[in-house]
Amino acid sequence: MTDEPPLRRRAAESRTGEVSPHPSSAVPEPADAGTETDTGAAVPLTAPRDGTPAPVASSTELDEVVARFAAGTGPVALDAERASGYRYSQRAYLVQLRRAGAGTALVDPLPLPDLSALDAAIAEAEWVLHAASQDLACLAELGLRPRRLFDTELAARLAGFERVGLAALTEQLLGFSLEKHHSAADWSSRPLPESWLTYAALDVELLVDLRDALDEELDRQGKSGWAAEEFAALVRNGARPPRVRAEPWRRTSGIHRVRGARAQARVRSLWYARDQIAARRDAAPGRVLPDSAIVAAAELDPKDEKTLLTLPGFGGRSVRRLARTWLAALDDARQLPDDALPASPTVEGPPPPHRWAERDPVAAGRLARCREVVVGTAAAHRLPAENLITPDSIRRLAWQPPEEISDGTVAETLRALGAREWQLGLLLPALTEALRPPAP
């Protein structure tokens, strides 16, 4: 898939000037997939083979990168760095690419928010990403949308590897160790330190080599077709923004301790006040006001600034400056009529599984039998049960099965829930039988 020499040989030559013995790069046999291989110490990879490139930040520099990558060959490795935990948005603050014949490029999307020219240059290539679902939406915002892709994390899951992080896989399959200590950095800061840029470049340094090793393992296990269907589904759906929740404030950490509709109204009011400030500042909501502070204020309902500022989470200078905002939010909740207080949330779909036995014992039995099928089939094919079929699909099928139970109707139901053909091929007959009442 690439015209570059094998990574392990390249790395040895670039660091020592000669080919030195390294741990074997053979992919583990199928029976050992997902286990650590006894290959000796991994080689630390601390610098890109071509050096760390400076970030591309001008249209002239971008034009040069576009030309390079259009002239390159084989798959394109891509990654994006966000600033989760620091910023309100999930936009990309750095985009990394590598391709044989083109080298590595680091693109700064702050001055270059439209990368559609780069997208056109690599449109026909297979894109290689690790955990693609995390990056596809922010890449799409920049005009980067794959037509074909290979997800190394998803491939590793399908192949049965227990540890599927990028560093774990490159160490196990390629014999190189990667440092991941900048993964939670604030990538929105400028200028980016040299050590961060090196880290970012190394994230795409090994991706195509890893792709080739995993592709070989999937082929060996007879799972290449499964992976192809999963990757195609990512191309179709991966760039969609996350579904907006009807009542996002209910996900406040610790809200289970808040008793009563009036107190929950205080959580809601504080949550929305914080969200407006966070969106305006483009700051992570937890940096504006921690969830723990919202819960503490909702429980105590302070009515003056002095009492408010004694609560945990309200001691920081920036939080104190907004004391009037928090008190106003609490007062708004206090003034609400009873009929405007939060009601019990409307549950979409089946109830929580722990309530099935009480609500519908017959459905609970169906769910238990269906889960047994999924777990057993996943174990037989050495892959995680959640990658064989989504747990939500099984719950919905068991709670409200088709009126007529047959392979055809069960398949139709699961397809509507997003199941792929390879999943149906493994599960259909056994799931159909599990939905039928057991023989007396």
Coordinates of C-alpha atoms in Angstrom, one line a residue:
M1 CA 0.0 0.0 0.0
T2 CA 3.0 2.3 0.2
D3 CA 6.2 2.8 -1.8
E4 CA 8.2 3.6 1.4
P5 CA 10.4 0.8 2.8
P6 CA 9.1 -1.1 5.8
L7 CA 9.0 1.2 8.9
R8 CA 11.1 -1.0 11.1
R9 CA 13.9 -1.1 8.6
R10 CA 13.6 2.7 7.9
A11 CA 13.7 3.6 11.5
A12 CA 16.8 1.5 12.2
E13 CA 18.6 2.9 9.3
S14 CA 17.7 6.5 10.1
R15 CA 18.9 6.2 13.7
T16 CA 22.0 4.1 13.4
G17 CA 23.0 4.4 9.8
E18 CA 22.7 0.6 9.4
V19 CA 20.1 -2.1 9.8
S20 CA 20.2 -3.3 13.4
P21 CA 18.2 -6.2 14.8
H22 CA 14.8 -5.2 16.2
P23 CA 12.0 -7.2 17.8
S24 CA 10.1 -9.2 15.2
S25 CA 7.4 -7.2 13.5
A26 CA 5.3 -10.2 12.7
V27 CA 1.6 -9.9 13.5
P28 CA 0.6 -12.4 16.2
E29 CA -1.2 -15.5 15.0
P30 CA -5.0 -15.3 15.2
A31 CA -5.1 -17.4 18.4
D32 CA -2.9 -14.8 20.1
A33 CA -4.6 -11.7 18.8
G34 CA -5.2 -9.3 21.6
T35 CA -2.4 -10.6 23.8
E36 CA 1.0 -9.2 24.4
T37 CA 3.8 -10.7 22.3
D38 CA 7.1 -11.6 23.8
T39 CA 9.2 -9.6 21.4
G40 CA 11.6 -7.8 23.7
A41 CA 11.8 -4.1 24.6
A42 CA 10.0 -1.7 22.2
V43 CA 12.1 1.0 20.6
P44 CA 11.2 4.5 21.7
L45 CA 10.1 6.6 18.8
T46 CA 11.0 10.2 19.8
A47 CA 11.3 12.1 16.5
P48 CA 9.7 11.9 13.0
R49 CA 12.0 10.3 10.4
D50 CA 12.0 13.5 8.3
G51 CA 12.2 15.9 11.3
T52 CA 9.3 17.9 12.8
P53 CA 7.7 20.2 10.2
A54 CA 6.7 23.7 11.1
P55 CA 2.9 24.3 11.1
V56 CA 1.4 25.4 7.7
A57 CA -0.2 28.7 8.4
S58 CA -0.5 30.6 5.1
S59 CA -2.3 30.0 1.8
T60 CA 1.1 29.9 0.0
E61 CA 2.3 27.2 2.3
L62 CA -1.0 25.3 2.0
D63 CA -0.7 25.4 -1.8
E64 CA 2.7 23.7 -1.5
V65 CA 1.3 21.0 0.8
V66 CA -1.7 20.4 -1.6
A67 CA 0.7 19.9 -4.5
R68 CA 2.9 17.5 -2.5
F69 CA 0.0 15.4 -1.3
A70 CA -1.6 15.3 -4.7
A71 CA 1.7 13.9 -6.1
G72 CA 2.1 11.4 -3.3
T73 CA 1.1 7.8 -3.5
G74 CA -0.8 5.3 -1.4
P75 CA -2.9 5.9 1.7
V76 CA -3.0 9.2 3.6
A77 CA -2.6 9.1 7.4
L78 CA -4.6 11.8 9.1
D79 CA -5.2 13.0 12.7
A80 CA -6.6 16.0 14.4
E81 CA -5.9 17.6 17.7
R82 CA -8.8 19.3 19.6
A83 CA -8.9 21.1 22.9
S84 CA -11.4 19.1 24.8
G85 CA -11.5 20.1 28.4
Y86 CA -10.3 23.6 27.5
R87 CA -12.7 24.9 24.8
Y88 CA -16.5 24.8 24.3
S89 CA -16.3 23.8 20.7
Q90 CA -14.9 20.5 19.4
R91 CA -13.2 22.1 16.4
A92 CA -9.7 20.9 15.3
Y93 CA -6.8 23.1 16.3
L94 CA -4.2 21.1 14.3
V95 CA -4.4 18.7 11.4
Q96 CA -1.7 16.2 10.7
L97 CA -1.2 14.3 7.5
R98 CA 1.4 11.9 6.1
R99 CA 1.7 10.2 2.7
A100 CA 4.4 8.3 0.9
G101 CA 6.2 10.7 -1.4
A102 CA 4.8 13.8 0.4
G103 CA 6.1 13.4 3.9
T104 CA 4.4 14.9 6.9
A105 CA 2.5 18.1 7.1
L106 CA 1.0 19.9 10.1
V107 CA -1.7 22.3 9.2
D108 CA -2.9 25.1 11.5
P109 CA -6.7 25.5 10.8
L110 CA -7.0 28.8 12.7
P111 CA -5.7 30.9 9.8
L112 CA -6.7 28.2 7.3
P113 CA -10.3 27.2 8.1
D114 CA -11.1 25.9 4.6
L115 CA -9.0 22.9 3.6
S116 CA -11.2 21.8 0.7
A117 CA -8.3 22.2 -1.8
L118 CA -6.4 19.6 0.3
D119 CA -9.5 17.4 0.4
A120 CA -9.6 17.4 -3.4
A121 CA -5.9 16.5 -3.6
I122 CA -6.4 13.4 -1.6
A123 CA -10.0 12.6 -2.5
E124 CA -9.2 9.3 -4.3
A125 CA -6.8 8.0 -1.6
E126 CA -7.7 5.8 1.3
W127 CA -7.6 7.8 4.5
V128 CA -6.1 6.1 7.6
L129 CA -7.2 7.3 11.0
H130 CA -7.1 6.0 14.5
A131 CA -10.5 6.1 16.3
A132 CA -12.0 7.9 13.2
S133 CA -15.3 8.7 14.9
Q134 CA -13.6 11.1 17.2
D135 CA -12.1 13.2 14.4
L136 CA -14.4 13.0 11.4
A137 CA -16.8 15.7 12.5
C138 CA -14.1 18.3 13.2
L139 CA -12.3 17.4 9.9
A140 CA -15.6 17.8 8.0
E141 CA -15.9 21.3 9.4
L142 CA -12.7 22.1 7.6
G143 CA -13.9 20.6 4.3
L144 CA -12.1 17.2 4.8
R145 CA -14.4 14.2 4.1
P146 CA -13.0 10.8 3.3
R147 CA -14.5 8.7 0.5
R148 CA -12.6 5.6 1.7
L149 CA -11.0 5.1 5.1
F150 CA -9.3 2.5 7.3
D151 CA -9.7 2.9 11.1
T152 CA -6.9 1.3 12.9
E153 CA -8.6 1.3 16.3
L154 CA -11.8 -0.3 14.9
A155 CA -9.7 -2.8 12.9
A156 CA -7.9 -3.8 16.1
R157 CA -11.2 -4.3 17.9
L158 CA -12.5 -6.6 15.1
A159 CA -9.3 -8.5 15.1
G160 CA -9.7 -9.2 18.8
F161 CA -6.9 -7.1 20.3
E162 CA -7.5 -6.3 24.0
R163 CA -5.5 -3.0 24.0
V164 CA -6.5 -0.8 21.0
G165 CA -4.9 2.5 21.8
L166 CA -2.5 3.8 19.2
A167 CA 0.6 3.5 21.5
A168 CA -0.3 0.0 22.5
L169 CA -0.9 -1.2 18.9
T170 CA 2.3 0.3 17.5
E171 CA 4.3 -1.3 20.3
Q172 CA 2.7 -4.7 19.9
L173 CA 2.6 -4.8 16.1
L174 CA 5.5 -2.6 15.1
G175 CA 7.9 -2.7 18.0
F176 CA 7.9 1.0 18.6
S177 CA 6.7 2.9 21.7
L178 CA 5.0 6.3 21.4
E179 CA 4.7 8.8 24.2
K180 CA 1.1 10.0 24.7
H181 CA 1.7 12.7 27.4
H182 CA 0.5 15.6 25.2
S183 CA -2.9 14.0 24.3
A184 CA -4.8 16.1 26.8
A185 CA -2.9 19.4 26.0
D186 CA -4.6 22.7 25.2
W187 CA -4.1 22.6 21.4
S188 CA -5.8 25.9 21.0
S189 CA -2.8 27.7 22.6
R190 CA -0.4 29.5 20.3
P191 CA 2.5 29.2 19.6
L192 CA 2.5 25.4 19.9
P193 CA 5.7 24.1 21.6
E194 CA 8.1 22.1 19.5
S195 CA 7.6 19.1 21.7
W196 CA 3.9 19.2 21.0
L197 CA 4.5 19.4 17.3
T198 CA 6.8 16.4 17.4
Y199 CA 4.2 14.5 19.3
A200 CA 1.6 15.5 16.7
A201 CA 3.8 14.4 13.8
L202 CA 4.5 11.1 15.4
D203 CA 0.8 10.4 15.6
V204 CA 0.7 9.9 11.8
E205 CA 4.3 8.6 11.5
L206 CA 3.2 5.0 12.0
L207 CA -0.4 4.9 10.9
V208 CA 0.0 3.4 7.4
D209 CA 2.4 0.8 8.7
L210 CA -0.1 -0.1 11.4
R211 CA -2.8 -0.2 8.8
D212 CA -0.9 -2.7 6.8
A213 CA -0.2 -4.9 9.8
L214 CA -3.9 -4.9 10.9
D215 CA -5.1 -5.4 7.3
E216 CA -3.0 -8.6 7.2
E217 CA -4.4 -9.8 10.5
L218 CA -8.0 -9.1 9.4
D219 CA -7.4 -11.0 6.2
R220 CA -5.8 -13.9 8.1
Q221 CA -8.9 -14.1 10.4
G222 CA -11.3 -13.8 7.5
K223 CA -12.7 -10.5 8.8
S224 CA -11.7 -8.1 6.0
G225 CA -15.2 -8.0 4.7
W226 CA -16.5 -7.1 8.1
A227 CA -14.0 -4.3 8.4
A228 CA -14.9 -3.0 4.9
E229 CA -18.6 -2.7 6.0
E230 CA -17.7 -0.9 9.2
F231 CA -15.4 1.5 7.4
A232 CA -18.1 2.3 4.8
A233 CA -20.6 3.0 7.6
L234 CA -18.1 5.4 9.1
V235 CA -17.7 7.2 5.8
R236 CA -21.5 7.6 5.5
N237 CA -22.2 8.6 9.1
G238 CA -19.0 9.5 10.9
A239 CA -19.1 13.2 10.2
R240 CA -22.6 13.7 11.5
P241 CA -22.7 16.0 14.6
P242 CA -23.7 14.4 17.8
R243 CA -27.4 14.2 18.5
V244 CA -28.6 17.2 20.6
R245 CA -30.1 15.9 23.8
A246 CA -33.5 17.3 24.8
E247 CA -32.4 18.1 28.4
P248 CA -28.6 18.1 28.5
W249 CA -28.6 19.6 32.0
R250 CA -29.7 16.2 33.3
R251 CA -26.2 14.9 32.6
T252 CA -24.7 17.1 35.3
S253 CA -22.3 15.0 37.3
G254 CA -23.7 14.3 40.8
I255 CA -27.3 15.3 39.9
H256 CA -28.5 12.0 41.4
R257 CA -27.9 13.6 44.8
V258 CA -30.3 16.5 44.0
R259 CA -33.8 15.7 45.4
G260 CA -37.0 17.4 44.4
A261 CA -38.3 19.2 41.4
R262 CA -37.4 22.7 42.8
A263 CA -33.8 21.7 43.4
Q264 CA -33.6 20.2 40.0
A265 CA -34.9 23.5 38.6
R266 CA -31.9 25.1 40.3
V267 CA -29.5 22.7 38.5
R268 CA -31.2 23.5 35.2
S269 CA -31.1 27.2 35.7
L270 CA -27.4 27.2 36.7
W271 CA -26.5 24.8 33.9
Y272 CA -28.0 27.0 31.2
A273 CA -26.4 30.2 32.7
R274 CA -23.0 28.5 32.7
D275 CA -23.6 27.1 29.1
Q276 CA -24.3 30.6 27.7
I277 CA -21.1 32.0 29.3
A278 CA -19.0 29.0 28.1
A279 CA -20.3 29.3 24.6
R280 CA -19.6 33.0 24.5
R281 CA -16.0 32.5 25.8
D282 CA -15.4 29.3 23.9
A283 CA -14.4 27.7 27.1
A284 CA -15.1 24.2 28.4
P285 CA -18.2 24.5 30.7
G286 CA -16.4 22.8 33.6
R287 CA -13.8 25.6 33.5
V288 CA -16.5 28.2 33.9
L289 CA -18.2 26.5 36.8
P290 CA -17.6 22.9 37.9
D291 CA -20.6 20.4 38.0
S292 CA -19.9 19.9 41.7
A293 CA -20.5 23.6 42.4
I294 CA -23.8 23.5 40.5
V295 CA -24.9 20.5 42.6
A296 CA -23.8 22.2 45.9
A297 CA -25.7 25.4 45.1
A298 CA -28.8 23.4 44.0
E299 CA -28.8 21.5 47.3
L300 CA -28.3 24.5 49.6
D301 CA -30.0 27.3 47.5
P302 CA -27.9 30.2 48.8
K303 CA -29.7 33.6 48.6
D304 CA -26.7 36.0 49.1
E305 CA -23.2 36.3 47.7
K306 CA -21.5 35.6 51.0
T307 CA -23.2 32.2 51.5
L308 CA -22.7 31.3 47.8
L309 CA -19.0 31.9 47.9
T310 CA -18.6 29.6 50.8
L311 CA -19.7 26.6 48.7
P312 CA -17.2 24.2 47.1
G313 CA -16.4 25.3 43.6
F314 CA -17.2 29.0 44.0
G315 CA -13.9 30.1 45.5
G316 CA -12.0 30.8 42.2
R317 CA -11.6 34.4 41.1
S318 CA -13.4 34.0 37.8
V319 CA -16.3 32.2 39.4
R320 CA -16.6 34.9 42.1
R321 CA -16.8 37.6 39.5
L322 CA -19.9 35.9 38.2
A323 CA -21.6 35.6 41.6
R324 CA -24.5 37.9 40.5
T325 CA -25.1 35.7 37.5
W326 CA -25.3 32.5 39.6
L327 CA -27.5 34.2 42.2
A328 CA -29.8 35.4 39.4
A329 CA -30.1 31.9 38.0
L330 CA -31.0 30.5 41.4
D331 CA -33.6 33.3 41.9
D332 CA -35.1 32.5 38.5
A333 CA -35.6 28.9 39.6
R334 CA -37.0 30.1 42.9
Q335 CA -39.7 32.2 41.0
L336 CA -40.9 29.4 38.8
P337 CA -44.5 28.3 39.2
D338 CA -44.9 24.6 40.1
D339 CA -46.1 23.7 36.6
A340 CA -42.9 24.9 35.1
L341 CA -40.6 22.8 37.3
P342 CA -38.8 19.8 35.7
A343 CA -40.9 16.7 35.3
S344 CA -39.7 13.2 35.1
P345 CA -37.8 12.8 31.9
T346 CA -39.5 11.1 29.0
V347 CA -37.6 7.9 28.2
E348 CA -37.1 7.2 24.5
G349 CA -37.1 3.5 23.7
P350 CA -37.0 0.6 26.2
P351 CA -36.7 1.3 30.0
P352 CA -33.5 0.5 31.8
P353 CA -32.8 -3.2 31.7
H354 CA -32.8 -3.6 35.5
R355 CA -36.6 -2.7 35.4
W356 CA -37.6 -5.2 32.7
A357 CA -38.3 -8.0 35.1
E358 CA -40.8 -5.8 36.9
R359 CA -42.3 -4.1 33.9
D360 CA -42.4 -7.1 31.5
P361 CA -41.0 -10.4 32.6
V362 CA -41.5 -11.9 29.1
A363 CA -39.4 -9.2 27.5
A364 CA -36.8 -9.6 30.2
G365 CA -36.5 -13.3 29.3
R366 CA -36.1 -12.4 25.6
L367 CA -33.4 -9.9 26.4
A368 CA -31.5 -12.4 28.5
R369 CA -31.6 -15.0 25.7
C370 CA -30.6 -12.4 23.1
R371 CA -27.7 -11.2 25.2
E372 CA -26.6 -14.8 25.6
V373 CA -26.5 -15.2 21.8
V374 CA -24.5 -12.0 21.3
V375 CA -22.0 -12.7 24.0
G376 CA -21.5 -16.3 22.9
T377 CA -21.1 -15.4 19.2
A378 CA -18.7 -12.5 20.0
A379 CA -16.5 -14.8 22.1
A380 CA -16.5 -17.5 19.3
H381 CA -15.2 -14.9 16.8
R382 CA -12.9 -13.1 19.3
L383 CA -14.3 -9.6 19.1
P384 CA -16.1 -7.3 21.6
A385 CA -19.8 -7.9 21.9
E386 CA -20.5 -4.1 21.4
N387 CA -18.7 -4.3 18.0
L388 CA -20.8 -7.4 17.0
I389 CA -24.0 -5.5 17.6
T390 CA -24.9 -2.3 19.6
P391 CA -26.4 -3.1 23.0
D392 CA -29.2 -0.6 22.2
S393 CA -30.2 -2.5 19.1
I394 CA -30.6 -5.7 21.1
R395 CA -32.6 -3.9 23.8
R396 CA -35.0 -2.4 21.3
L397 CA -35.3 -5.7 19.4
A398 CA -36.1 -7.6 22.6
W399 CA -38.5 -5.0 24.0
Q400 CA -40.5 -4.7 20.9
P401 CA -39.8 -7.6 18.5
P402 CA -41.6 -7.9 15.1
E403 CA -45.1 -9.2 15.3
E404 CA -44.1 -12.2 13.1
I405 CA -40.8 -13.6 14.2
S406 CA -38.7 -14.8 11.3
D407 CA -35.2 -14.3 10.0
G408 CA -36.6 -11.8 7.5
T409 CA -38.5 -9.6 9.9
V410 CA -35.7 -9.7 12.5
A411 CA -33.2 -8.7 9.8
E412 CA -35.4 -5.8 8.7
T413 CA -35.7 -4.6 12.3
L414 CA -32.0 -4.7 12.9
R415 CA -31.1 -3.0 9.6
A416 CA -33.4 -0.2 10.5
L417 CA -31.4 0.1 13.7
G418 CA -28.1 0.3 11.7
A419 CA -26.9 -3.3 11.8
R420 CA -24.5 -4.3 9.0
E421 CA -24.9 -7.4 6.8
W422 CA -21.9 -9.2 8.3
Q423 CA -23.5 -8.8 11.8
L424 CA -26.8 -10.2 10.5
G425 CA -24.9 -13.1 9.0
L426 CA -23.5 -14.1 12.3
L427 CA -26.5 -13.5 14.5
L428 CA -29.7 -13.9 12.6
P429 CA -30.8 -17.5 13.1
A430 CA -29.8 -17.6 16.8
L431 CA -31.4 -14.2 17.5
T432 CA -34.6 -15.2 15.8
E433 CA -34.8 -18.4 17.9
A434 CA -34.1 -16.4 21.1
L435 CA -37.0 -14.1 20.4
R436 CA -39.4 -17.0 20.4
P437 CA -41.0 -18.2 23.6
P438 CA -39.1 -21.1 25.1
A439 CA -40.6 -24.5 24.7
P440 CA -42.7 -25.6 27.8

